[in-house]
Amino acid sequence: MYGLNQSIAVGPLGFSIGQLLIILAFGIALLAGALIGRRHRTPTADTLFTLLLVALVGARLLFVARYWGSYDGPLSLLDIRDGGFDPLGGLLAGLGYAAWRLWKAPPQRRALAGALFAGAITWGLTAGPLMLLESQSRPIPDIALATLAGEPIDLPALAARDPQPMVVNLWATWCPPCRREMPVFEQAQQEERDITFVFVNQGEDVALVNRFLDHESLTLDNVLLDARNALGDATGAMAMPTTLYYNAEGRLVDTHFGELSRATLQRGLDRLR
């Protein structure tokens, strides 16, 4: 779902396009429910908010069930900052709750059905074209980068040197989620020898990057510098952290915006195999 996971920055905050489209679709559903419900004197807002919560819980529970072994304990299971949600779980839970409410509350049926229809149409018309475009997977961008030693390099050359799947992480030292996920990447780089991990710093100089790596006692291979944020511009990653997954043929197969846990990183690696 690459198109939906492209990110944009709104002031100090970052959002994926998919998140913004969900907010839009939910807002349209609330508006439609309010307009139809006013005519029939049947409010729907509480039901719609409950439905959203049920869908999120269902999506989280299914994801956790699939990647149970990648979580360290109860607190990590509850830490939803990693974006660990399974769309199928959310869809099934949301549809189940909606069906139950339509059966249980006859006076609310028309307004709730209208709200759900309006939200679904909004999602389909906005997200659908982006999902169709994903069939044209994108190659690794040919962007001039530099190693910490100051040597010029680019991602296609790095991929040609070792023809295997590649995970590219866009990060910066000032970004708290980037800093938190680095130990996850360090462990994965040590364990997953059949995958090339690349860490492309956005817009910072070598001295700052080296100080950060030394201070955090991080041992990472393939730390590169992108002084002009050119890779972020080329890939549509306007906010950080963003992680891109390329297969052995150099084609983008997945992307993740936001902080990664071991579980969400494993989901991305599974899609490479």
CSV table of C-alpha atoms in Angstrom, one decimal:
chain,number,residue,atom,x,y,z
A,1,MET,CA,0.0,0.0,0.0
A,2,TYR,CA,2.8,2.4,-1.0
A,3,GLY,CA,0.6,5.3,-2.2
A,4,LEU,CA,-1.4,5.4,1.0
A,5,ASN,CA,1.7,5.3,3.1
A,6,GLN,CA,3.4,8.3,1.5
A,7,SER,CA,3.8,10.9,4.2
A,8,ILE,CA,3.3,14.6,4.4
A,9,ALA,CA,4.3,17.1,7.1
A,10,VAL,CA,1.7,19.4,8.7
A,11,GLY,CA,3.8,21.7,10.9
A,12,PRO,CA,5.7,19.6,13.4
A,13,LEU,CA,3.4,16.6,12.8
A,14,GLY,CA,3.5,13.9,10.1
A,15,PHE,CA,0.7,12.0,8.6
A,16,SER,CA,0.4,9.3,6.0
A,17,ILE,CA,-2.0,9.9,3.1
A,18,GLY,CA,-3.9,6.8,4.2
A,19,GLN,CA,-4.4,8.3,7.7
A,20,LEU,CA,-5.7,11.6,6.2
A,21,LEU,CA,-8.1,9.7,3.9
A,22,ILE,CA,-9.5,7.7,6.8
A,23,ILE,CA,-10.0,11.0,8.7
A,24,LEU,CA,-11.8,12.4,5.6
A,25,ALA,CA,-14.0,9.4,5.1
A,26,PHE,CA,-14.9,9.3,8.8
A,27,GLY,CA,-15.7,13.0,8.7
A,28,ILE,CA,-18.0,12.5,5.7
A,29,ALA,CA,-19.7,9.6,7.5
A,30,LEU,CA,-20.3,11.8,10.5
A,31,LEU,CA,-21.7,14.6,8.4
A,32,ALA,CA,-24.0,12.2,6.4
A,33,GLY,CA,-25.2,10.5,9.6
A,34,ALA,CA,-26.0,13.9,11.2
A,35,LEU,CA,-27.9,15.1,8.2
A,36,ILE,CA,-30.0,11.9,7.8
A,37,GLY,CA,-30.3,11.4,11.5
A,38,ARG,CA,-31.7,15.0,12.0
A,39,ARG,CA,-34.4,14.2,9.5
A,40,HIS,CA,-35.4,11.1,11.4
A,41,ARG,CA,-34.4,12.4,14.9
A,42,THR,CA,-31.9,9.6,15.3
A,43,PRO,CA,-28.3,10.6,16.2
A,44,THR,CA,-25.5,8.4,14.9
A,45,ALA,CA,-22.2,10.0,16.1
A,46,ASP,CA,-21.8,7.9,19.2
A,47,THR,CA,-22.4,4.7,17.2
A,48,LEU,CA,-19.8,5.8,14.5
A,49,PHE,CA,-17.2,6.6,17.1
A,50,THR,CA,-17.7,3.3,18.8
A,51,LEU,CA,-17.5,1.5,15.4
A,52,LEU,CA,-14.2,3.2,14.7
A,53,LEU,CA,-12.9,2.2,18.1
A,54,VAL,CA,-14.0,-1.4,17.6
A,55,ALA,CA,-12.4,-1.5,14.1
A,56,LEU,CA,-9.1,-0.2,15.6
A,57,VAL,CA,-9.1,-2.8,18.4
A,58,GLY,CA,-9.9,-5.6,15.9
A,59,ALA,CA,-7.1,-4.5,13.6
A,60,ARG,CA,-4.6,-4.4,16.5
A,61,LEU,CA,-5.7,-7.7,18.0
A,62,LEU,CA,-5.3,-9.6,14.7
A,63,PHE,CA,-1.9,-8.0,14.1
A,64,VAL,CA,-0.6,-8.9,17.6
A,65,ALA,CA,-1.9,-12.4,17.1
A,66,ARG,CA,0.1,-12.8,13.9
A,67,TYR,CA,3.3,-11.3,15.3
A,68,TRP,CA,3.0,-12.4,19.0
A,69,GLY,CA,6.5,-13.6,19.2
A,70,SER,CA,8.0,-10.2,18.2
A,71,TYR,CA,6.6,-8.4,21.3
A,72,ASP,CA,8.5,-8.3,24.6
A,73,GLY,CA,5.6,-7.9,27.0
A,74,PRO,CA,2.2,-6.4,27.8
A,75,LEU,CA,3.4,-2.8,27.4
A,76,SER,CA,4.8,-3.4,24.0
A,77,LEU,CA,1.5,-5.0,22.9
A,78,LEU,CA,-0.3,-1.7,23.9
A,79,ASP,CA,2.2,0.6,22.2
A,80,ILE,CA,0.3,1.4,19.0
A,81,ARG,CA,3.0,3.9,17.9
A,82,ASP,CA,4.5,1.2,15.8
A,83,GLY,CA,1.5,1.2,13.4
A,84,GLY,CA,0.8,-2.5,14.0
A,85,PHE,CA,-2.7,-2.8,12.6
A,86,ASP,CA,-4.1,-5.5,10.3
A,87,PRO,CA,-6.7,-4.0,7.9
A,88,LEU,CA,-8.5,-7.3,7.6
A,89,GLY,CA,-9.1,-7.5,11.4
A,90,GLY,CA,-10.4,-3.9,11.4
A,91,LEU,CA,-12.7,-4.6,8.5
A,92,LEU,CA,-14.2,-7.7,10.0
A,93,ALA,CA,-14.6,-6.1,13.5
A,94,GLY,CA,-16.1,-3.0,12.0
A,95,LEU,CA,-18.5,-4.8,9.8
A,96,GLY,CA,-19.5,-7.1,12.6
A,97,TYR,CA,-20.3,-4.2,14.9
A,98,ALA,CA,-22.2,-2.3,12.2
A,99,ALA,CA,-24.3,-5.4,11.4
A,100,TRP,CA,-25.1,-5.8,15.1
A,101,ARG,CA,-26.2,-2.2,15.4
A,102,LEU,CA,-28.3,-2.3,12.3
A,103,TRP,CA,-30.1,-5.3,13.7
A,104,LYS,CA,-30.3,-4.1,17.3
A,105,ALA,CA,-31.5,-0.5,16.6
A,106,PRO,CA,-34.1,-0.4,13.9
A,107,PRO,CA,-34.8,3.4,14.3
A,108,GLN,CA,-31.1,4.1,13.5
A,109,ARG,CA,-30.9,1.9,10.4
A,110,ARG,CA,-31.5,4.5,7.7
A,111,ALA,CA,-29.1,7.1,9.2
A,112,LEU,CA,-26.4,4.6,10.1
A,113,ALA,CA,-26.6,2.9,6.7
A,114,GLY,CA,-26.4,6.3,4.9
A,115,ALA,CA,-23.4,7.3,7.0
A,116,LEU,CA,-21.6,4.1,6.3
A,117,PHE,CA,-22.3,4.3,2.6
A,118,ALA,CA,-21.1,7.9,2.4
A,119,GLY,CA,-17.9,7.0,4.2
A,120,ALA,CA,-17.2,3.9,2.1
A,121,ILE,CA,-17.8,5.9,-1.2
A,122,THR,CA,-15.4,8.6,0.0
A,123,TRP,CA,-12.8,6.1,0.8
A,124,GLY,CA,-13.2,4.3,-2.5
A,125,LEU,CA,-13.0,7.4,-4.6
A,126,THR,CA,-10.0,8.8,-2.9
A,127,ALA,CA,-7.9,5.7,-1.9
A,128,GLY,CA,-8.9,3.5,-4.8
A,129,PRO,CA,-6.9,5.4,-7.5
A,130,LEU,CA,-3.8,5.4,-5.3
A,131,MET,CA,-4.1,1.6,-4.7
A,132,LEU,CA,-4.5,1.0,-8.4
A,133,LEU,CA,-1.3,3.0,-9.1
A,134,GLU,CA,0.6,0.6,-6.8
A,135,SER,CA,0.6,-2.0,-9.5
A,136,GLN,CA,3.3,0.0,-11.2
A,137,SER,CA,6.0,-0.6,-8.6
A,138,ARG,CA,8.8,2.0,-8.5
A,139,PRO,CA,12.5,1.3,-8.9
A,140,ILE,CA,15.2,2.3,-6.4
A,141,PRO,CA,15.8,6.1,-6.9
A,142,ASP,CA,19.1,7.1,-8.4
A,143,ILE,CA,19.9,9.8,-5.9
A,144,ALA,CA,23.5,11.0,-5.2
A,145,LEU,CA,24.3,10.2,-1.6
A,146,ALA,CA,27.5,10.1,0.5
A,147,THR,CA,29.1,7.7,3.0
A,148,LEU,CA,30.2,8.9,6.4
A,149,ALA,CA,33.8,8.9,4.9
A,150,GLY,CA,32.6,11.4,2.3
A,151,GLU,CA,32.7,9.0,-0.7
A,152,PRO,CA,29.9,9.4,-3.3
A,153,ILE,CA,27.4,6.5,-3.6
A,154,ASP,CA,23.9,5.8,-4.7
A,155,LEU,CA,21.3,3.1,-3.8
A,156,PRO,CA,21.3,1.4,-7.2
A,157,ALA,CA,25.1,0.9,-7.0
A,158,LEU,CA,24.7,-0.4,-3.5
A,159,ALA,CA,22.0,-2.8,-4.6
A,160,ALA,CA,24.1,-4.0,-7.6
A,161,ARG,CA,27.0,-4.7,-5.2
A,162,ASP,CA,24.9,-7.2,-3.3
A,163,PRO,CA,21.8,-8.3,-5.2
A,164,GLN,CA,19.3,-9.0,-2.5
A,165,PRO,CA,16.3,-7.3,-0.9
A,166,MET,CA,17.0,-3.9,0.5
A,167,VAL,CA,15.4,-2.0,3.4
A,168,VAL,CA,16.0,1.8,3.3
A,169,ASN,CA,15.3,3.9,6.4
A,170,LEU,CA,15.0,7.7,6.2
A,171,TRP,CA,15.9,9.2,9.5
A,172,ALA,CA,17.3,12.2,11.4
A,173,THR,CA,18.9,12.6,14.8
A,174,TRP,CA,16.3,15.2,15.9
A,175,CYS,CA,13.4,12.8,15.3
A,176,PRO,CA,12.4,10.9,18.5
A,177,PRO,CA,10.7,8.0,16.7
A,178,CYS,CA,13.8,7.6,14.5
A,179,ARG,CA,16.0,7.4,17.6
A,180,ARG,CA,13.7,4.9,19.3
A,181,GLU,CA,13.6,2.4,16.4
A,182,MET,CA,17.4,2.4,15.7
A,183,PRO,CA,18.1,-0.5,18.2
A,184,VAL,CA,15.4,-2.6,16.4
A,185,PHE,CA,17.2,-2.0,13.1
A,186,GLU,CA,20.6,-2.7,14.7
A,187,GLN,CA,19.4,-6.1,15.8
A,188,ALA,CA,17.7,-6.9,12.5
A,189,GLN,CA,20.9,-6.0,10.6
A,190,GLN,CA,22.8,-8.5,12.6
A,191,GLU,CA,20.3,-11.3,12.3
A,192,GLU,CA,19.0,-10.8,8.7
A,193,ARG,CA,22.1,-11.3,6.6
A,194,ASP,CA,20.1,-12.0,3.4
A,195,ILE,CA,18.8,-8.4,3.5
A,196,THR,CA,20.7,-5.1,3.0
A,197,PHE,CA,19.8,-2.4,5.5
A,198,VAL,CA,20.5,1.2,4.5
A,199,PHE,CA,20.1,4.2,6.8
A,200,VAL,CA,19.9,7.5,4.9
A,201,ASN,CA,20.1,10.5,7.1
A,202,GLN,CA,18.1,13.5,5.9
A,203,GLY,CA,19.8,16.9,5.9
A,204,GLU,CA,22.4,16.6,8.6
A,205,ASP,CA,26.2,16.7,8.5
A,206,VAL,CA,28.6,13.9,9.2
A,207,ALA,CA,29.8,15.2,12.6
A,208,LEU,CA,26.3,15.3,14.0
A,209,VAL,CA,25.5,11.8,12.7
A,210,ASN,CA,28.7,10.4,14.1
A,211,ARG,CA,28.1,12.0,17.5
A,212,PHE,CA,24.7,10.4,17.6
A,213,LEU,CA,25.9,6.9,16.7
A,214,ASP,CA,28.7,7.1,19.3
A,215,HIS,CA,26.4,8.5,22.0
A,216,GLU,CA,23.9,5.7,21.4
A,217,SER,CA,26.6,3.0,21.0
A,218,LEU,CA,25.0,2.0,17.7
A,219,THR,CA,26.8,-0.3,15.3
A,220,LEU,CA,25.2,0.2,11.9
A,221,ASP,CA,26.4,-0.6,8.4
A,222,ASN,CA,25.5,1.5,5.3
A,223,VAL,CA,24.8,4.8,7.1
A,224,LEU,CA,24.6,7.4,4.3
A,225,LEU,CA,24.1,11.1,4.1
A,226,ASP,CA,21.5,12.9,2.0
A,227,ALA,CA,22.3,16.6,2.6
A,228,ARG,CA,19.5,17.9,0.3
A,229,ASN,CA,16.7,15.6,1.4
A,230,ALA,CA,16.6,14.5,-2.2
A,231,LEU,CA,15.6,10.9,-1.4
A,232,GLY,CA,12.7,12.0,0.7
A,233,ASP,CA,11.5,14.2,-2.2
A,234,ALA,CA,11.9,11.4,-4.7
A,235,THR,CA,10.0,8.9,-2.7
A,236,GLY,CA,7.3,11.1,-1.3
A,237,ALA,CA,8.5,10.8,2.2
A,238,MET,CA,7.9,14.2,3.6
A,239,ALA,CA,8.0,13.2,7.2
A,240,MET,CA,10.2,10.8,9.2
A,241,PRO,CA,10.8,8.1,10.0
A,242,THR,CA,9.9,6.3,6.7
A,243,THR,CA,11.1,2.8,5.8
A,244,LEU,CA,11.1,1.6,2.2
A,245,TYR,CA,11.2,-2.1,1.2
A,246,TYR,CA,12.7,-3.1,-2.1
A,247,ASN,CA,12.8,-6.6,-3.5
A,248,ALA,CA,15.9,-8.3,-5.0
A,249,GLU,CA,14.9,-6.8,-8.4
A,250,GLY,CA,15.0,-3.3,-7.0
A,251,ARG,CA,11.3,-2.7,-7.0
A,252,LEU,CA,9.4,-1.1,-4.2
A,253,VAL,CA,7.0,-3.6,-2.6
A,254,ASP,CA,6.1,-1.9,0.7
A,255,THR,CA,6.6,1.2,2.8
A,256,HIS,CA,6.0,2.1,6.4
A,257,PHE,CA,5.6,5.6,7.8
A,258,GLY,CA,6.3,6.1,11.4
A,259,GLU,CA,8.1,4.3,14.2
A,260,LEU,CA,8.8,0.6,13.7
A,261,SER,CA,8.8,-2.2,16.3
A,262,ARG,CA,10.2,-5.6,15.8
A,263,ALA,CA,6.7,-6.8,14.9
A,264,THR,CA,6.1,-4.1,12.2
A,265,LEU,CA,9.6,-4.5,10.8
A,266,GLN,CA,9.0,-8.3,10.6
A,267,ARG,CA,5.8,-7.7,8.7
A,268,GLY,CA,7.7,-5.7,6.1
A,269,LEU,CA,10.5,-8.3,5.8
A,270,ASP,CA,7.9,-11.0,5.3
A,271,ARG,CA,6.6,-9.1,2.3
A,272,LEU,CA,10.1,-9.2,0.8
A,273,ARG,CA,10.3,-13.0,0.9
